[in-house]
Amino acid sequence: MADATLAIERPAPRPRIPEWVEAILVRLAGIVAALLVCAVLLLLQGYHPLLAYADMAVGAFGSRFAIEQTLLKAIPLMLTTLGVTLTFTAGLWNIGAEGQLTIGALAAAWLALNHPSLPALVLLPGMVLLGLLGGALWALVPAVPRAYVGMNEVISTLLLNYVALLVVDYLVFGSWADPTAFNFPYSPAFSDTARLPMLFGDVHLGLVFALAATVVVAAALGHTPWGYEIRTSGASPGAARYAGMPVTRNILVAMAASGALSGLAGMAEVSGMIFRVQQGLSPGYGYSAIIIAWLAKLNPWAAVPVAILFAGLLNGGFALQTSKVPAAITYMIQAAILFLVVAGESLLARVRRARAAAAQKAALGGAR
Amino acid sequence: MTRQGIRGFVLIALLAAMLVPGDTLAQAKPKVAFVYTGPIGDAGWTFQHDIARRHLEQALGAETTYIESMPETADAVRVMEQLIQKGYKILFMTSFGYQKLSLEVAKKHPDVFIVGTGPGIGLAPNVKTMYGRIWEPRYLTGLIAGKMTKSNTVGFVAAHPTPGVLPGINAFALGVWAANPQAKVKVVWTRTWYDPPKEKAAAKALIDAGADVIAQHQDSPAPVQAAAEAGKYAIGNNSNMAPFGPKAFLTGPVYDWRPLDEANVKAILAGQFKSEDYYGGLSDGLLSLAPLHEAIPDSVKKMVEQARQDIISGKLQVFKGPIKDQEGTLRVPAGEVMSLKDITSTRWLVHGIDGPSPTAQ
């Protein structure tokens, strides 16, 4: 009888490797699998996959120019990912990072275009502020109905992306159009005082914004009461309410903060890279942010390396095109990575469930 | 030598040959890269540029590459730098939006030559632009549309209200009215260069509004297809779109970049690159009309041919005043002719065109 008691009290056997290592391995396996799948597709089209991937790697990281360009692309990716991470952690499906980035860019650009003679020390912080505000307000538009009547934010945030693009069109074809640009849809270029200073090489100050934001978001989520509330709301809104947390207020704050981060990304793009308002301010950073946030398992620190890798993937894709591989390959790889990593995660969840069930069975089975 | 020995020797020789850097072999072969704003499969603007690219391979033995669907943003700069790193010294940038970006790149690489698309907004010693006077062939297609419409309503599917598009629509309308003063001209804006479903829907809307000839400034042949499906006539854009609607396709302006591209590459190789804003049109063959539909009466064909020659000789000026805009403002006084600069800065539609004003877009 002593044996039986001991058997019930024995805890489930630990997995041989820590869970966080498992998570990384699943992601790596997903990425490798995605590269294999795309290699097969490349082969079928008559391209040499290893040469193609080598080309991509060189295009992404193979020279000082490449590394700088990859970092430049990583800046808006990091900021939008942090924004998206915040909302996803809160259980809010903010698909509107693209629109929030755009409106933030427009708000910052408004100051640059209307007050170009202000000194940089006034203009740049002003643009940062407007970028944050613009993005936050654009995110609040769908946040309010979500918070008060539960309107599904997936659709509202997504559709507002298109509205934001139309606002850009309205401005660049209309009152913001550069009169010397033969009626092509651009604004005049920003004055020198409205351009972010360079940090090193071609990389602008936006990198500091991105890294600072990472620290702030990680600290907020992990080490503040508010962060705790956010994480609880995301895990179980019912539990959050029961514990007396201000869920409605937190929805608004989380969405606004997320929008602000994306708006900052827009400001950084427009005053660090593009220096004017035009169509195509963002090649889909807000959407890529969702994939990166997922791959980084909603961890703000992990967002930095994953964003850099993603930026490398995008730049590598351009390099690949110069070898005549079709542009679609970059998007195929992105999609395959997401698909296979999600599949890997779901497989891992099954394995863990089976493992736990077996352990439970073993523990119970011992009590005979 | 044994057989093994010979095989081994050949293998090593082949490997060694592959290791020789391409440049030493390619000294005589110019490396030319094309950057496109859309897909080659658009059967329109980019397609015609690609024909020229392949012509360079055949005629000059050039080693070429291309990038499709490159947005006119900072990414284009990255791609240009990557092409230059790979040894491409001649770049053809086939859209207006690349100009500012090209100037940046041109400054950093004085040994690289860039041929862009106009209207020119700035040159450099190693940069030139090319542009086609699209309004010339559009006027001719307007004449045909005016004569071939039975419902006296002609439709135009337009992309964006930009300088490449607006003078074309205006010239088209003026041509329609020169041939048929009673005809109505309706314009619909799709706000996209290339989106076949949208363009088709726009054409259908015009057909529903009574148009029986559909013209377009779009990169895809979707409006031609819509016209063919409805049994109406169509006027194409950029390329010969007859395969997409043989019974419907009356004609259309066609770009032929081959002679100009070849001349430019030859000039670069001979060290005689000329930095300029080049304007081509009917006179140098950059623009011409696609073969005319057989249903077009001979009298109309003669009229069009005469007009074509008159434009080339200067006897016929497409934009001769008086011309008013949709709001009634006199844009070109009577007897005056619009300058090239004014034409390429047009921001208005001619009075009488039925459609939203471009500034309202």
Short mmCIF file of N, CA and C in Angstrom, two decimals, chain B residues 149-251:
data_model
loop_
_atom_site.label_atom_id
_atom_site.label_comp_id
_atom_site.label_asym_id
_atom_site.label_seq_id
_atom_site.Cartn_x
_atom_site.Cartn_y
_atom_site.Cartn_z
N THR B 149 -18.36 55.23 -83.59
CA THR B 149 -19.41 55.10 -82.60
C THR B 149 -20.77 55.27 -83.26
N LYS B 150 -21.71 54.35 -82.91
CA LYS B 150 -23.06 54.47 -83.46
C LYS B 150 -23.99 55.08 -82.42
N SER B 151 -23.63 54.89 -81.15
CA SER B 151 -24.49 55.44 -80.10
C SER B 151 -24.07 56.86 -79.75
N ASN B 152 -23.04 57.36 -80.43
CA ASN B 152 -22.51 58.71 -80.14
C ASN B 152 -22.06 58.88 -78.71
N THR B 153 -21.68 57.78 -78.08
CA THR B 153 -21.09 57.86 -76.75
C THR B 153 -19.81 57.05 -76.73
N VAL B 154 -18.73 57.69 -76.29
CA VAL B 154 -17.42 57.03 -76.26
C VAL B 154 -16.93 57.06 -74.81
N GLY B 155 -16.38 55.95 -74.35
CA GLY B 155 -15.92 55.87 -72.97
C GLY B 155 -14.41 55.79 -72.88
N PHE B 156 -13.85 56.27 -71.76
CA PHE B 156 -12.41 56.22 -71.53
C PHE B 156 -12.16 55.72 -70.12
N VAL B 157 -11.46 54.59 -70.00
CA VAL B 157 -11.11 54.05 -68.69
C VAL B 157 -9.72 54.60 -68.34
N ALA B 158 -9.65 55.44 -67.30
CA ALA B 158 -8.40 56.14 -67.00
C ALA B 158 -7.85 55.69 -65.66
N ALA B 159 -6.52 55.68 -65.57
CA ALA B 159 -5.87 55.15 -64.37
C ALA B 159 -5.77 56.22 -63.28
N HIS B 160 -4.73 57.03 -63.34
CA HIS B 160 -4.53 58.10 -62.37
C HIS B 160 -4.46 59.42 -63.12
N PRO B 161 -4.91 60.52 -62.49
CA PRO B 161 -4.88 61.82 -63.18
C PRO B 161 -3.48 62.43 -63.18
N THR B 162 -2.57 61.81 -63.91
CA THR B 162 -1.18 62.25 -63.93
C THR B 162 -0.83 62.80 -65.32
N PRO B 163 0.36 63.42 -65.44
CA PRO B 163 0.70 64.09 -66.70
C PRO B 163 0.79 63.15 -67.89
N GLY B 164 1.00 61.88 -67.66
CA GLY B 164 1.05 60.96 -68.80
C GLY B 164 -0.34 60.63 -69.29
N VAL B 165 -1.33 60.83 -68.45
CA VAL B 165 -2.69 60.38 -68.76
C VAL B 165 -3.57 61.53 -69.26
N LEU B 166 -3.54 62.65 -68.53
CA LEU B 166 -4.49 63.73 -68.84
C LEU B 166 -4.36 64.29 -70.25
N PRO B 167 -3.14 64.60 -70.73
CA PRO B 167 -3.08 65.10 -72.11
C PRO B 167 -3.60 64.08 -73.10
N GLY B 168 -3.40 62.80 -72.79
CA GLY B 168 -3.88 61.74 -73.68
C GLY B 168 -5.39 61.74 -73.78
N ILE B 169 -6.05 61.88 -72.62
CA ILE B 169 -7.51 61.90 -72.63
C ILE B 169 -8.00 63.13 -73.39
N ASN B 170 -7.36 64.25 -73.11
CA ASN B 170 -7.77 65.49 -73.78
C ASN B 170 -7.60 65.38 -75.29
N ALA B 171 -6.46 64.84 -75.72
CA ALA B 171 -6.22 64.70 -77.16
C ALA B 171 -7.24 63.75 -77.77
N PHE B 172 -7.55 62.68 -77.06
CA PHE B 172 -8.53 61.70 -77.53
C PHE B 172 -9.87 62.39 -77.75
N ALA B 173 -10.30 63.15 -76.74
CA ALA B 173 -11.60 63.82 -76.84
C ALA B 173 -11.61 64.81 -78.00
N LEU B 174 -10.52 65.56 -78.13
CA LEU B 174 -10.46 66.53 -79.23
C LEU B 174 -10.54 65.81 -80.58
N GLY B 175 -9.92 64.63 -80.66
CA GLY B 175 -10.00 63.84 -81.89
C GLY B 175 -11.40 63.35 -82.15
N VAL B 176 -12.06 62.87 -81.09
CA VAL B 176 -13.44 62.40 -81.24
C VAL B 176 -14.31 63.52 -81.80
N TRP B 177 -14.19 64.72 -81.21
CA TRP B 177 -15.05 65.81 -81.63
C TRP B 177 -14.68 66.35 -83.00
N ALA B 178 -13.40 66.23 -83.38
CA ALA B 178 -13.01 66.66 -84.72
C ALA B 178 -13.71 65.80 -85.77
N ALA B 179 -13.90 64.50 -85.43
CA ALA B 179 -14.53 63.60 -86.39
C ALA B 179 -16.05 63.58 -86.22
N ASN B 180 -16.52 63.88 -85.02
CA ASN B 180 -17.94 63.70 -84.70
C ASN B 180 -18.33 64.65 -83.58
N PRO B 181 -18.70 65.89 -83.92
CA PRO B 181 -18.96 66.89 -82.89
C PRO B 181 -20.12 66.52 -81.97
N GLN B 182 -20.98 65.57 -82.39
CA GLN B 182 -22.13 65.22 -81.55
C GLN B 182 -21.78 64.22 -80.46
N ALA B 183 -20.63 63.57 -80.60
CA ALA B 183 -20.35 62.45 -79.68
C ALA B 183 -20.08 62.94 -78.28
N LYS B 184 -20.49 62.11 -77.31
CA LYS B 184 -20.19 62.38 -75.89
C LYS B 184 -18.97 61.57 -75.50
N VAL B 185 -18.13 62.14 -74.64
CA VAL B 185 -16.96 61.44 -74.13
C VAL B 185 -17.09 61.32 -72.62
N LYS B 186 -17.12 60.08 -72.13
CA LYS B 186 -17.26 59.85 -70.69
C LYS B 186 -15.97 59.24 -70.15
N VAL B 187 -15.52 59.73 -68.98
CA VAL B 187 -14.28 59.23 -68.37
C VAL B 187 -14.60 58.61 -67.02
N VAL B 188 -13.97 57.47 -66.75
CA VAL B 188 -14.08 56.83 -65.45
C VAL B 188 -12.67 56.62 -64.91
N TRP B 189 -12.42 56.97 -63.65
CA TRP B 189 -11.08 56.80 -63.06
C TRP B 189 -11.04 55.52 -62.24
N THR B 190 -10.04 54.66 -62.50
CA THR B 190 -9.93 53.43 -61.73
C THR B 190 -8.94 53.57 -60.57
N ARG B 191 -8.09 54.60 -60.59
CA ARG B 191 -7.07 54.83 -59.57
C ARG B 191 -6.07 53.68 -59.46
N THR B 192 -5.85 52.98 -60.53
CA THR B 192 -4.84 51.94 -60.51
C THR B 192 -4.22 51.82 -61.89
N TRP B 193 -2.93 51.50 -61.96
CA TRP B 193 -2.31 51.28 -63.27
C TRP B 193 -2.64 49.89 -63.78
N TYR B 194 -2.69 48.94 -62.86
CA TYR B 194 -2.84 47.56 -63.29
C TYR B 194 -3.71 46.81 -62.29
N ASP B 195 -4.95 46.58 -62.64
CA ASP B 195 -5.89 45.82 -61.80
C ASP B 195 -7.00 45.35 -62.72
N PRO B 196 -6.74 44.23 -63.42
CA PRO B 196 -7.69 43.81 -64.47
C PRO B 196 -9.15 43.75 -64.03
N PRO B 197 -9.49 43.17 -62.87
CA PRO B 197 -10.93 43.13 -62.53
C PRO B 197 -11.55 44.53 -62.43
N LYS B 198 -10.79 45.44 -61.82
CA LYS B 198 -11.31 46.79 -61.64
C LYS B 198 -11.49 47.48 -62.99
N GLU B 199 -10.49 47.28 -63.87
CA GLU B 199 -10.56 47.95 -65.17
C GLU B 199 -11.71 47.41 -65.98
N LYS B 200 -11.94 46.09 -65.86
CA LYS B 200 -13.04 45.49 -66.60
C LYS B 200 -14.36 46.05 -66.10
N ALA B 201 -14.48 46.16 -64.77
CA ALA B 201 -15.72 46.69 -64.20
C ALA B 201 -15.96 48.12 -64.67
N ALA B 202 -14.90 48.90 -64.73
CA ALA B 202 -15.04 50.29 -65.18
C ALA B 202 -15.52 50.33 -66.62
N ALA B 203 -14.94 49.46 -67.46
CA ALA B 203 -15.37 49.42 -68.87
C ALA B 203 -16.84 49.03 -68.96
N LYS B 204 -17.24 48.05 -68.16
CA LYS B 204 -18.64 47.60 -68.19
C LYS B 204 -19.56 48.74 -67.79
N ALA B 205 -19.11 49.53 -66.79
CA ALA B 205 -19.95 50.65 -66.35
C ALA B 205 -20.14 51.64 -67.49
N LEU B 206 -19.07 51.88 -68.25
CA LEU B 206 -19.18 52.80 -69.38
C LEU B 206 -20.10 52.23 -70.45
N ILE B 207 -20.02 50.93 -70.67
CA ILE B 207 -20.90 50.30 -71.67
C ILE B 207 -22.35 50.42 -71.22
N ASP B 208 -22.56 50.20 -69.92
CA ASP B 208 -23.93 50.35 -69.40
C ASP B 208 -24.43 51.77 -69.58
N ALA B 209 -23.48 52.73 -69.54
CA ALA B 209 -23.90 54.12 -69.69
C ALA B 209 -24.10 54.50 -71.15
N GLY B 210 -23.95 53.54 -72.05
CA GLY B 210 -24.26 53.80 -73.45
C GLY B 210 -23.07 53.86 -74.39
N ALA B 211 -21.86 53.71 -73.84
CA ALA B 211 -20.69 53.81 -74.72
C ALA B 211 -20.56 52.57 -75.58
N ASP B 212 -20.22 52.76 -76.87
CA ASP B 212 -19.99 51.58 -77.69
C ASP B 212 -18.57 51.55 -78.24
N VAL B 213 -17.77 52.52 -77.83
CA VAL B 213 -16.32 52.44 -78.08
C VAL B 213 -15.64 52.75 -76.76
N ILE B 214 -14.79 51.83 -76.31
CA ILE B 214 -14.12 52.00 -75.02
C ILE B 214 -12.63 52.19 -75.26
N ALA B 215 -12.11 53.33 -74.83
CA ALA B 215 -10.66 53.56 -74.90
C ALA B 215 -10.11 53.48 -73.49
N GLN B 216 -8.78 53.44 -73.38
CA GLN B 216 -8.23 53.26 -72.04
C GLN B 216 -6.84 53.84 -71.92
N HIS B 217 -6.51 54.22 -70.67
CA HIS B 217 -5.11 54.38 -70.31
C HIS B 217 -4.90 53.48 -69.10
N GLN B 218 -4.68 52.20 -69.37
CA GLN B 218 -4.45 51.22 -68.32
C GLN B 218 -3.39 50.27 -68.82
N ASP B 219 -2.78 49.56 -67.90
CA ASP B 219 -1.70 48.67 -68.30
C ASP B 219 -2.18 47.28 -68.71
N SER B 220 -3.42 46.96 -68.47
CA SER B 220 -3.87 45.61 -68.84
C SER B 220 -4.92 45.72 -69.95
N PRO B 221 -5.15 44.63 -70.68
CA PRO B 221 -6.15 44.66 -71.75
C PRO B 221 -7.57 44.37 -71.27
N ALA B 222 -7.80 44.49 -69.96
CA ALA B 222 -9.13 44.15 -69.44
C ALA B 222 -10.27 44.94 -70.10
N PRO B 223 -10.10 46.25 -70.31
CA PRO B 223 -11.21 46.97 -70.96
C PRO B 223 -11.50 46.45 -72.38
N VAL B 224 -10.45 46.03 -73.08
CA VAL B 224 -10.68 45.47 -74.42
C VAL B 224 -11.51 44.20 -74.30
N GLN B 225 -11.16 43.39 -73.29
CA GLN B 225 -11.91 42.14 -73.09
C GLN B 225 -13.37 42.44 -72.77
N ALA B 226 -13.58 43.47 -71.92
CA ALA B 226 -14.96 43.81 -71.56
C ALA B 226 -15.73 44.23 -72.80
N ALA B 227 -15.09 45.04 -73.64
CA ALA B 227 -15.77 45.49 -74.86
C ALA B 227 -16.07 44.30 -75.77
N ALA B 228 -15.12 43.39 -75.89
CA ALA B 228 -15.33 42.23 -76.75
C ALA B 228 -16.51 41.41 -76.26
N GLU B 229 -16.58 41.22 -74.94
CA GLU B 229 -17.67 40.42 -74.38
C GLU B 229 -19.02 41.06 -74.65
N ALA B 230 -19.05 42.41 -74.69
CA ALA B 230 -20.33 43.08 -74.88
C ALA B 230 -20.61 43.38 -76.34
N GLY B 231 -19.71 42.93 -77.21
CA GLY B 231 -19.92 43.17 -78.64
C GLY B 231 -19.69 44.62 -79.03
N LYS B 232 -18.88 45.34 -78.26
CA LYS B 232 -18.60 46.74 -78.60
C LYS B 232 -17.18 46.86 -79.13
N TYR B 233 -16.80 48.10 -79.49
CA TYR B 233 -15.43 48.33 -79.97
C TYR B 233 -14.54 48.81 -78.84
N ALA B 234 -13.24 48.63 -79.04
CA ALA B 234 -12.29 49.07 -78.02
C ALA B 234 -11.06 49.66 -78.67
N ILE B 235 -10.45 50.60 -77.95
CA ILE B 235 -9.16 51.14 -78.35
C ILE B 235 -8.19 50.85 -77.23
N GLY B 236 -7.06 50.27 -77.59
CA GLY B 236 -6.16 49.76 -76.57
C GLY B 236 -5.17 50.78 -76.07
N ASN B 237 -4.05 50.28 -75.51
CA ASN B 237 -3.05 51.15 -74.91
C ASN B 237 -1.72 50.43 -74.87
N ASN B 238 -0.67 51.11 -75.24
CA ASN B 238 0.72 50.64 -75.10
C ASN B 238 1.11 49.55 -76.09
N SER B 239 0.24 48.57 -76.28
CA SER B 239 0.65 47.44 -77.12
C SER B 239 -0.52 47.05 -78.01
N ASN B 240 -0.25 46.14 -78.93
CA ASN B 240 -1.30 45.65 -79.80
C ASN B 240 -2.16 44.66 -79.02
N MET B 241 -3.33 45.10 -78.63
CA MET B 241 -4.16 44.24 -77.78
C MET B 241 -5.19 43.44 -78.57
N ALA B 242 -4.99 43.33 -79.89
CA ALA B 242 -5.94 42.59 -80.71
C ALA B 242 -6.18 41.16 -80.23
N PRO B 243 -5.14 40.45 -79.78
CA PRO B 243 -5.38 39.07 -79.35
C PRO B 243 -6.42 38.96 -78.23
N PHE B 244 -6.66 40.05 -77.51
CA PHE B 244 -7.59 39.98 -76.38
C PHE B 244 -9.03 40.26 -76.79
N GLY B 245 -9.23 40.64 -78.02
CA GLY B 245 -10.59 40.94 -78.47
C GLY B 245 -10.54 41.26 -79.95
N PRO B 246 -10.27 40.24 -80.79
CA PRO B 246 -10.00 40.49 -82.21
C PRO B 246 -11.12 41.25 -82.91
N LYS B 247 -12.40 40.94 -82.54
CA LYS B 247 -13.50 41.63 -83.23
C LYS B 247 -13.69 43.04 -82.66
N ALA B 248 -13.25 43.23 -81.43
CA ALA B 248 -13.53 44.52 -80.77
C ALA B 248 -12.42 45.54 -80.99
N PHE B 249 -11.18 45.07 -81.10
CA PHE B 249 -10.02 45.96 -81.09
C PHE B 249 -9.91 46.77 -82.37
N LEU B 250 -10.18 48.08 -82.26
CA LEU B 250 -10.09 48.94 -83.44
C LEU B 250 -8.63 49.25 -83.76
N THR B 251 -7.93 49.78 -82.74
CA THR B 251 -6.50 50.09 -82.83
C THR B 251 -6.09 50.63 -81.47
#
